[in-house]
mmCIF file of C-alpha atoms in Angstrom:
data_model
loop_
_atom_site.group_PDB
_atom_site.id
_atom_site.type_symbol
_atom_site.label_atom_id
_atom_site.label_comp_id
_atom_site.label_asym_id
_atom_site.label_seq_id
_atom_site.Cartn_x
_atom_site.Cartn_y
_atom_site.Cartn_z
ATOM 1 C CA UNK G 223 124.547 62.973 112.576
ATOM 2 C CA UNK G 224 124.315 66.078 110.423
ATOM 3 C CA UNK G 225 124.910 69.506 111.867
ATOM 4 C CA UNK G 226 122.382 71.284 109.665
ATOM 5 C CA UNK G 227 119.799 70.427 107.060
ATOM 6 C CA UNK G 228 119.254 73.161 104.517
ATOM 7 C CA UNK G 229 115.700 72.494 103.403
ATOM 8 C CA UNK G 230 114.582 74.191 100.207
ATOM 9 C CA UNK G 231 110.878 73.624 99.827
ATOM 10 C CA UNK G 232 109.003 73.179 103.101
ATOM 11 C CA UNK G 233 105.982 71.343 101.720
ATOM 12 C CA UNK G 234 104.834 67.764 102.172
ATOM 13 C CA UNK G 235 107.967 65.984 100.928
ATOM 14 C CA UNK G 236 110.548 68.351 102.377
ATOM 15 C CA UNK G 237 108.660 68.822 105.638
ATOM 16 C CA UNK G 238 108.273 65.072 106.097
ATOM 17 C CA UNK G 239 111.996 64.559 105.484
ATOM 18 C CA UNK G 240 112.869 67.155 108.116
ATOM 19 C CA UNK G 241 110.487 65.631 110.656
ATOM 20 C CA UNK G 242 111.833 62.148 109.944
ATOM 21 C CA UNK G 243 115.438 63.309 110.411
ATOM 22 C CA UNK G 244 114.531 64.959 113.698
ATOM 23 C CA UNK G 245 112.646 61.917 114.953
ATOM 24 C CA UNK G 246 115.628 59.694 114.113
ATOM 25 C CA UNK G 247 118.034 62.084 115.822
ATOM 26 C CA UNK G 248 120.022 62.570 112.641
ATOM 27 C CA UNK G 249 120.175 66.373 112.517
ATOM 28 C CA UNK G 250 120.889 69.112 115.032
ATOM 29 C CA UNK G 251 119.263 72.014 113.215
ATOM 30 C CA UNK G 252 116.952 72.542 110.245
ATOM 31 C CA UNK G 253 117.033 75.802 108.317
ATOM 32 C CA UNK G 254 114.254 76.096 105.797
ATOM 33 C CA UNK G 255 113.274 78.235 102.837
ATOM 34 C CA UNK G 256 110.165 78.221 100.686
ATOM 35 C CA UNK G 257 109.115 80.517 97.902
ATOM 36 C CA UNK G 258 106.062 81.405 99.994
ATOM 37 C CA UNK G 259 107.046 83.105 103.278
ATOM 38 C CA UNK G 260 103.799 81.930 104.854
ATOM 39 C CA UNK G 261 104.793 78.324 104.168
ATOM 40 C CA UNK G 262 108.182 78.812 105.797
ATOM 41 C CA UNK G 263 106.570 80.489 108.799
ATOM 42 C CA UNK G 264 104.041 77.689 109.144
ATOM 43 C CA UNK G 265 106.841 75.113 108.950
ATOM 44 C CA UNK G 266 108.628 76.847 111.840
ATOM 45 C CA UNK G 267 105.439 77.038 113.897
ATOM 46 C CA UNK G 268 104.898 73.314 113.393
ATOM 47 C CA UNK G 269 108.482 72.479 114.409
ATOM 48 C CA UNK G 270 109.336 71.194 110.958
ATOM 49 C CA UNK G 271 112.186 73.701 110.723
ATOM 50 C CA UNK G 272 114.056 75.560 113.446
ATOM 51 C CA UNK G 273 115.029 78.675 111.519
ATOM 52 C CA UNK G 274 113.391 80.507 108.621
ATOM 53 C CA UNK G 275 115.813 81.544 105.881
ATOM 54 C CA UNK G 276 115.015 84.533 103.657
ATOM 55 C CA UNK G 277 116.605 82.857 100.630
ATOM 56 C CA UNK G 278 117.646 79.456 99.344
ATOM 57 C CA UNK G 279 121.297 80.503 99.576
ATOM 58 C CA UNK G 280 121.011 81.357 103.260
ATOM 59 C CA UNK G 281 119.221 78.081 103.953
ATOM 60 C CA UNK G 282 122.313 76.320 102.595
ATOM 61 C CA UNK G 283 124.773 78.485 104.544
ATOM 62 C CA UNK G 284 126.413 76.203 107.109
ATOM 63 C CA UNK G 285 124.512 73.113 105.965
ATOM 64 C CA UNK G 286 126.211 69.755 105.512
ATOM 65 C CA UNK G 287 122.992 68.237 104.157
ATOM 66 C CA UNK G 288 120.774 69.955 101.575
ATOM 67 C CA UNK G 289 117.438 68.703 100.286
ATOM 68 C CA UNK G 290 115.757 70.222 97.243
ATOM 69 C CA UNK G 291 112.034 69.556 97.633
ATOM 70 C CA UNK G 292 110.895 71.834 94.821
ATOM 71 C CA UNK G 293 109.045 71.214 91.541
ATOM 72 C CA UNK G 294 111.262 69.683 88.875
ATOM 73 C CA UNK G 295 110.954 72.857 86.796
ATOM 74 C CA UNK G 296 112.446 74.890 89.666
ATOM 75 C CA UNK G 297 115.502 72.671 90.103
ATOM 76 C CA UNK G 298 117.890 74.554 87.811
ATOM 77 C CA UNK G 299 117.072 77.949 89.322
ATOM 78 C CA UNK G 300 117.541 76.468 92.791
ATOM 79 C CA UNK G 301 120.951 75.065 91.899
ATOM 80 C CA UNK G 302 121.952 78.499 90.611
ATOM 81 C CA UNK G 303 120.825 80.091 93.855
ATOM 82 C CA UNK G 304 122.836 77.782 96.142
ATOM 83 C CA UNK G 305 125.932 76.729 94.180
ATOM 84 C CA UNK G 306 128.253 79.309 95.708
ATOM 85 C CA UNK G 307 127.970 77.828 99.200
ATOM 86 C CA UNK G 308 128.348 74.160 98.296
ATOM 87 C CA UNK G 309 131.562 72.261 98.993
ATOM 88 C CA UNK G 310 132.776 68.684 98.736
ATOM 89 C CA UNK G 311 131.542 67.894 102.257
ATOM 90 C CA UNK G 312 127.973 68.878 101.430
ATOM 91 C CA UNK G 313 125.483 66.168 100.546
ATOM 92 C CA UNK G 314 122.849 67.515 98.163
ATOM 93 C CA UNK G 315 119.761 65.499 97.244
ATOM 94 C CA UNK G 316 116.408 66.071 95.600
ATOM 95 C CA UNK G 317 113.089 64.221 95.721
ATOM 96 C CA UNK G 318 112.006 64.661 92.107
ATOM 97 C CA UNK G 319 109.925 62.018 90.324
ATOM 98 C CA UNK G 320 111.987 62.367 87.146
ATOM 99 C CA UNK G 321 115.752 62.269 87.050
ATOM 100 C CA UNK G 322 117.305 62.968 83.654
ATOM 101 C CA UNK G 323 116.094 66.567 83.457
ATOM 102 C CA UNK G 324 117.182 67.202 87.049
ATOM 103 C CA UNK G 325 120.617 65.707 86.380
ATOM 104 C CA UNK G 326 121.020 67.751 83.200
ATOM 105 C CA UNK G 327 120.308 70.887 85.236
ATOM 106 C CA UNK G 328 122.847 69.830 87.859
ATOM 107 C CA UNK G 329 125.525 69.271 85.209
ATOM 108 C CA UNK G 330 124.899 72.692 83.631
ATOM 109 C CA UNK G 331 124.868 74.641 86.869
ATOM 110 C CA UNK G 332 127.071 72.821 89.367
ATOM 111 C CA UNK G 333 129.758 71.888 86.830
ATOM 112 C CA UNK G 334 132.815 70.695 88.821
ATOM 113 C CA UNK G 335 130.695 70.475 91.978
ATOM 114 C CA UNK G 336 128.144 68.088 90.467
ATOM 115 C CA UNK G 337 129.725 65.223 92.410
ATOM 116 C CA UNK G 338 128.102 66.349 95.666
ATOM 117 C CA UNK G 339 124.627 65.846 94.199
ATOM 118 C CA UNK G 340 122.954 62.461 94.655
ATOM 119 C CA UNK G 341 119.674 62.398 92.706
ATOM 120 C CA UNK G 342 116.980 60.656 94.756
ATOM 121 C CA UNK G 343 113.363 59.652 94.265
ATOM 122 C CA UNK G 344 111.511 58.489 97.373
ATOM 123 C CA UNK G 345 108.451 56.491 96.316
ATOM 124 C CA UNK G 346 106.128 58.184 98.766
ATOM 125 C CA UNK G 347 103.601 60.968 98.923
ATOM 126 C CA UNK G 348 99.989 61.914 99.438
ATOM 127 C CA UNK G 349 97.307 63.519 97.319
ATOM 128 C CA UNK G 350 97.205 66.338 99.876
ATOM 129 C CA UNK G 351 100.114 68.743 99.488
ATOM 130 C CA UNK G 352 101.483 71.365 101.852
ATOM 131 C CA UNK G 353 103.483 71.413 105.057
ATOM 132 C CA UNK G 354 100.265 70.919 107.057
ATOM 133 C CA UNK G 355 100.295 67.308 105.889
ATOM 134 C CA UNK G 356 103.982 66.646 106.629
ATOM 135 C CA UNK G 357 104.445 63.316 108.371
ATOM 136 C CA UNK G 358 107.548 61.906 110.061
ATOM 137 C CA UNK G 359 106.450 58.417 108.984
ATOM 138 C CA UNK G 360 105.882 59.266 105.312
ATOM 139 C CA UNK G 361 109.058 57.512 104.168
ATOM 140 C CA UNK G 362 109.014 54.554 106.565
ATOM 141 C CA UNK G 363 109.085 51.280 104.679
ATOM 142 C CA UNK G 364 109.137 52.996 101.286
ATOM 143 C CA UNK G 365 111.531 52.573 98.377
ATOM 144 C CA UNK G 366 114.036 55.277 97.573
ATOM 145 C CA UNK G 367 115.709 55.183 94.177
ATOM 146 C CA UNK G 368 119.153 56.776 93.884
ATOM 147 C CA UNK G 369 120.385 57.579 90.367
ATOM 148 C CA UNK G 370 124.012 58.678 90.724
ATOM 149 C CA UNK G 371 126.042 59.545 87.638
ATOM 150 C CA UNK G 372 129.664 58.808 86.814
ATOM 151 C CA UNK G 373 130.861 61.975 88.560
ATOM 152 C CA UNK G 374 128.893 61.485 91.767
ATOM 153 C CA UNK G 375 131.291 61.169 94.695
ATOM 154 C CA UNK G 376 131.379 57.714 96.248
ATOM 155 C CA UNK G 377 131.333 59.224 99.725
ATOM 156 C CA UNK G 378 128.163 61.155 98.966
ATOM 157 C CA UNK G 379 126.417 58.048 97.610
ATOM 158 C CA UNK G 380 127.293 56.215 100.813
ATOM 159 C CA UNK G 381 125.948 59.088 102.924
ATOM 160 C CA UNK G 382 122.724 59.186 100.930
ATOM 161 C CA UNK G 383 122.222 55.460 101.375
ATOM 162 C CA UNK G 384 122.864 55.749 105.102
ATOM 163 C CA UNK G 385 120.403 58.625 105.538
ATOM 164 C CA UNK G 386 117.497 56.982 103.763
ATOM 165 C CA UNK G 387 118.199 53.603 105.356
ATOM 166 C CA UNK G 388 118.199 55.236 108.791
ATOM 167 C CA UNK G 389 114.739 56.630 107.968
ATOM 168 C CA UNK G 390 113.477 53.084 107.404
ATOM 169 C CA UNK G 391 113.630 53.130 103.606
ATOM 170 C CA UNK G 392 114.617 50.417 101.146
ATOM 171 C CA UNK G 393 117.328 51.991 99.008
ATOM 172 C CA UNK G 394 117.975 50.965 95.406
ATOM 173 C CA UNK G 395 120.275 52.313 92.697
ATOM 174 C CA UNK G 396 119.589 52.501 88.990
ATOM 175 C CA UNK G 397 120.540 54.633 86.025
ATOM 176 C CA UNK G 398 118.587 57.859 85.396
ATOM 177 C CA UNK G 399 117.449 56.501 82.019
ATOM 178 C CA UNK G 400 116.155 53.230 83.481
ATOM 179 C CA UNK G 401 114.440 55.142 86.275
ATOM 180 C CA UNK G 402 112.564 57.481 83.970
ATOM 181 C CA UNK G 403 111.467 54.661 81.664
ATOM 182 C CA UNK G 404 110.211 52.564 84.571
ATOM 183 C CA UNK G 405 108.324 55.322 86.335
ATOM 184 C CA UNK G 406 106.761 56.535 83.104
ATOM 185 C CA UNK G 407 105.110 53.107 82.998
ATOM 186 C CA UNK G 408 104.159 52.544 86.640
ATOM 187 C CA UNK G 409 103.580 56.070 87.944
ATOM 188 C CA UNK G 410 103.356 58.803 85.327
ATOM 189 C CA UNK G 411 101.078 56.939 82.903
ATOM 190 C CA UNK G 412 98.619 55.896 85.650
ATOM 191 C CA UNK G 413 98.353 59.524 86.730
ATOM 192 C CA UNK G 414 97.835 60.621 83.128
ATOM 193 C CA UNK G 415 95.061 58.055 82.678
ATOM 194 C CA UNK G 416 93.381 59.070 85.930
ATOM 195 C CA UNK G 417 93.465 62.752 84.943
ATOM 196 C CA UNK G 418 92.109 61.969 81.470
ATOM 197 C CA UNK G 419 89.344 59.729 82.801
ATOM 198 C CA UNK G 420 88.092 62.398 85.187
ATOM 199 C CA UNK G 421 88.086 64.976 82.388
ATOM 200 C CA UNK G 422 86.323 62.555 80.037
ATOM 201 C CA UNK G 423 83.527 62.033 82.549
ATOM 202 C CA UNK G 424 83.180 65.611 83.755
ATOM 203 C CA UNK G 425 83.098 66.809 80.151
ATOM 204 C CA UNK G 426 79.787 65.045 79.575
ATOM 205 C CA UNK G 427 76.342 66.529 80.200
ATOM 206 C CA UNK G 428 75.427 63.668 82.557
ATOM 207 C CA UNK G 429 78.612 64.007 84.629
ATOM 208 C CA UNK G 430 76.915 64.771 87.944
ATOM 209 C CA UNK G 431 74.578 61.815 87.624
ATOM 210 C CA UNK G 432 77.414 59.484 86.612
ATOM 211 C CA UNK G 433 79.612 60.564 89.499
ATOM 212 C CA UNK G 434 76.767 60.255 92.013
ATOM 213 C CA UNK G 435 76.499 56.569 91.130
ATOM 214 C CA UNK G 436 80.224 55.810 91.393
ATOM 215 C CA UNK G 437 81.396 53.371 94.041
ATOM 216 C CA UNK G 438 84.597 52.149 95.739
ATOM 217 C CA UNK G 439 86.169 50.897 92.521
ATOM 218 C CA UNK G 440 85.901 54.319 90.918
ATOM 219 C CA UNK G 441 87.123 55.965 94.110
ATOM 220 C CA UNK G 442 90.209 53.773 94.259
ATOM 221 C CA UNK G 443 90.977 54.013 90.547
ATOM 222 C CA UNK G 444 90.745 57.822 90.432
ATOM 223 C CA UNK G 445 92.366 58.589 93.798
ATOM 224 C CA UNK G 446 95.548 59.886 92.197
ATOM 225 C CA UNK G 447 93.599 62.285 89.964
ATOM 226 C CA UNK G 448 93.357 64.546 93.037
ATOM 227 C CA UNK G 449 97.150 65.062 92.994
ATOM 228 C CA UNK G 450 98.744 68.519 92.947
ATOM 229 C CA UNK G 451 98.327 70.004 89.420
ATOM 230 C CA UNK G 452 101.542 72.042 89.379
ATOM 231 C CA UNK G 453 103.651 69.130 90.597
ATOM 232 C CA UNK G 454 102.243 66.731 88.016
ATOM 233 C CA UNK G 455 102.379 69.283 85.224
ATOM 234 C CA UNK G 456 106.139 69.379 85.761
ATOM 235 C CA UNK G 457 106.528 65.621 86.085
ATOM 236 C CA UNK G 458 104.578 64.796 82.938
ATOM 237 C CA UNK G 459 106.363 67.494 80.947
ATOM 238 C CA UNK G 460 109.869 66.620 82.100
ATOM 239 C CA UNK G 461 109.452 62.921 81.294
ATOM 240 C CA UNK G 462 107.453 63.483 78.128
ATOM 241 C CA UNK G 463 109.412 61.206 75.781
ATOM 242 C CA UNK G 464 109.154 58.145 77.998
ATOM 243 C CA UNK G 465 105.578 59.011 78.915
ATOM 244 C CA UNK G 466 104.446 59.298 75.304
ATOM 245 C CA UNK G 467 106.076 55.941 74.544
ATOM 246 C CA UNK G 468 104.162 54.346 77.425
ATOM 247 C CA UNK G 469 100.945 56.089 76.392
ATOM 248 C CA UNK G 470 101.231 54.463 72.968
ATOM 249 C CA UNK G 471 101.659 51.047 74.578
ATOM 250 C CA UNK G 472 98.508 51.737 76.579
ATOM 251 C CA UNK G 473 96.578 52.884 73.532
ATOM 252 C CA UNK G 474 97.435 49.654 71.706
ATOM 253 C CA UNK G 475 96.239 47.620 74.693
ATOM 254 C CA UNK G 476 93.047 49.692 74.919
ATOM 255 C CA UNK G 477 92.396 49.231 71.211
ATOM 256 C CA UNK G 478 92.713 45.454 71.631
ATOM 257 C CA UNK G 479 89.913 45.579 74.209
ATOM 258 C CA UNK G 480 87.822 47.887 72.021
ATOM 259 C CA UNK G 481 88.235 45.574 69.036
ATOM 260 C CA UNK G 482 87.167 42.522 71.013
ATOM 261 C CA UNK G 483 84.112 44.346 72.356
ATOM 262 C CA UNK G 484 83.210 45.833 68.963
ATOM 263 C CA UNK G 485 83.487 42.420 67.268
ATOM 264 C CA UNK G 486 81.306 40.827 69.924
ATOM 265 C CA UNK G 487 84.095 38.339 70.662
ATOM 266 C CA UNK G 488 83.661 37.243 74.302
ATOM 267 C CA UNK G 489 86.471 34.685 74.120
ATOM 268 C CA UNK G 490 89.017 37.297 72.990
ATOM 269 C CA UNK G 491 87.736 39.720 75.621
ATOM 270 C CA UNK G 492 87.963 37.119 78.396
ATOM 271 C CA UNK G 493 91.497 36.231 77.307
ATOM 272 C CA UNK G 494 92.580 39.878 77.554
ATOM 273 C CA UNK G 495 90.959 40.232 80.971
ATOM 274 C CA UNK G 496 92.528 36.971 82.159
ATOM 275 C CA UNK G 497 95.959 38.191 81.084
ATOM 276 C CA UNK G 498 95.539 41.394 83.091
ATOM 277 C CA UNK G 499 93.921 39.659 86.067
ATOM 278 C CA UNK G 500 96.664 37.058 86.320
ATOM 279 C CA UNK G 501 99.421 39.644 86.047
ATOM 280 C CA UNK G 502 97.849 41.776 88.757
ATOM 281 C CA UNK G 503 97.227 38.786 91.031
ATOM 282 C CA UNK G 504 100.883 37.774 90.896
ATOM 283 C CA UNK G 505 102.260 41.287 91.291
ATOM 284 C CA UNK G 506 103.707 42.256 94.658
ATOM 285 C CA UNK G 507 104.818 45.789 95.416
ATOM 286 C CA UNK G 508 108.610 46.164 95.622
ATOM 287 C CA UNK G 509 109.087 42.451 94.837
ATOM 288 C CA UNK G 510 111.410 43.100 91.890
ATOM 289 C CA UNK G 511 114.562 45.075 92.496
ATOM 290 C CA UNK G 512 115.474 47.677 89.859
ATOM 291 C CA UNK G 513 118.553 46.896 87.815
ATOM 292 C CA UNK G 514 121.542 49.229 87.819
#
């Protein structure tokens, strides 16, 4: 059990982590800080946190577990704000969807203390952001990817694994580079396509009519386009190199479909659809374990 969780960012991800820890009996006290005082106050009213901290540094004071649940772009500033109260017994984690930029920030700021930081990416979330949507079951049954570096303390990795496992998660380890390449393909690119599709449709004069005729397939395909703009702005920017590489793969695949349609070649078109259909039919979520 942890004595105190210092929660920096009391929104959906951070709030859900705090609630999950409390439900599992893994923490005695949660001290929280958010950039918006109203968010921190709401988190206390909801029982997500026990104490409101006026700063990130004071949220970390006395904490043996620290979670950074802030936008990726805010990670470096957050490390700077809390570094003076970290020690080798503190476990520090984040929940960012990209890892290399976060790790680079940790190296620059934490320096000799970087070993206490275990980069983490829980594969969970909702389209609705904010502490109001925090859920103690958000992480249950979900994957959590840990991307420790060569200087990460072995003891902290073990603690991180134990925490997420106790919350009902399936914990995997992989390199930051492999993580960012993989999630550019299976998470960041799908979001980019969903955003672009919505803009392509709404940019047309007949948009309202088109959207009024859309059905369940469109609803399911575009669900992630309702995601938090500021969060996804940071994710897409921070993983831009891998994302652009995946976007080019997608464009080549799209062009193959366009060429088959333009040429009036139903056999080529059916073959492309069959390839995609078969791949999707045989895919099972979490069936393949990431490689270290």
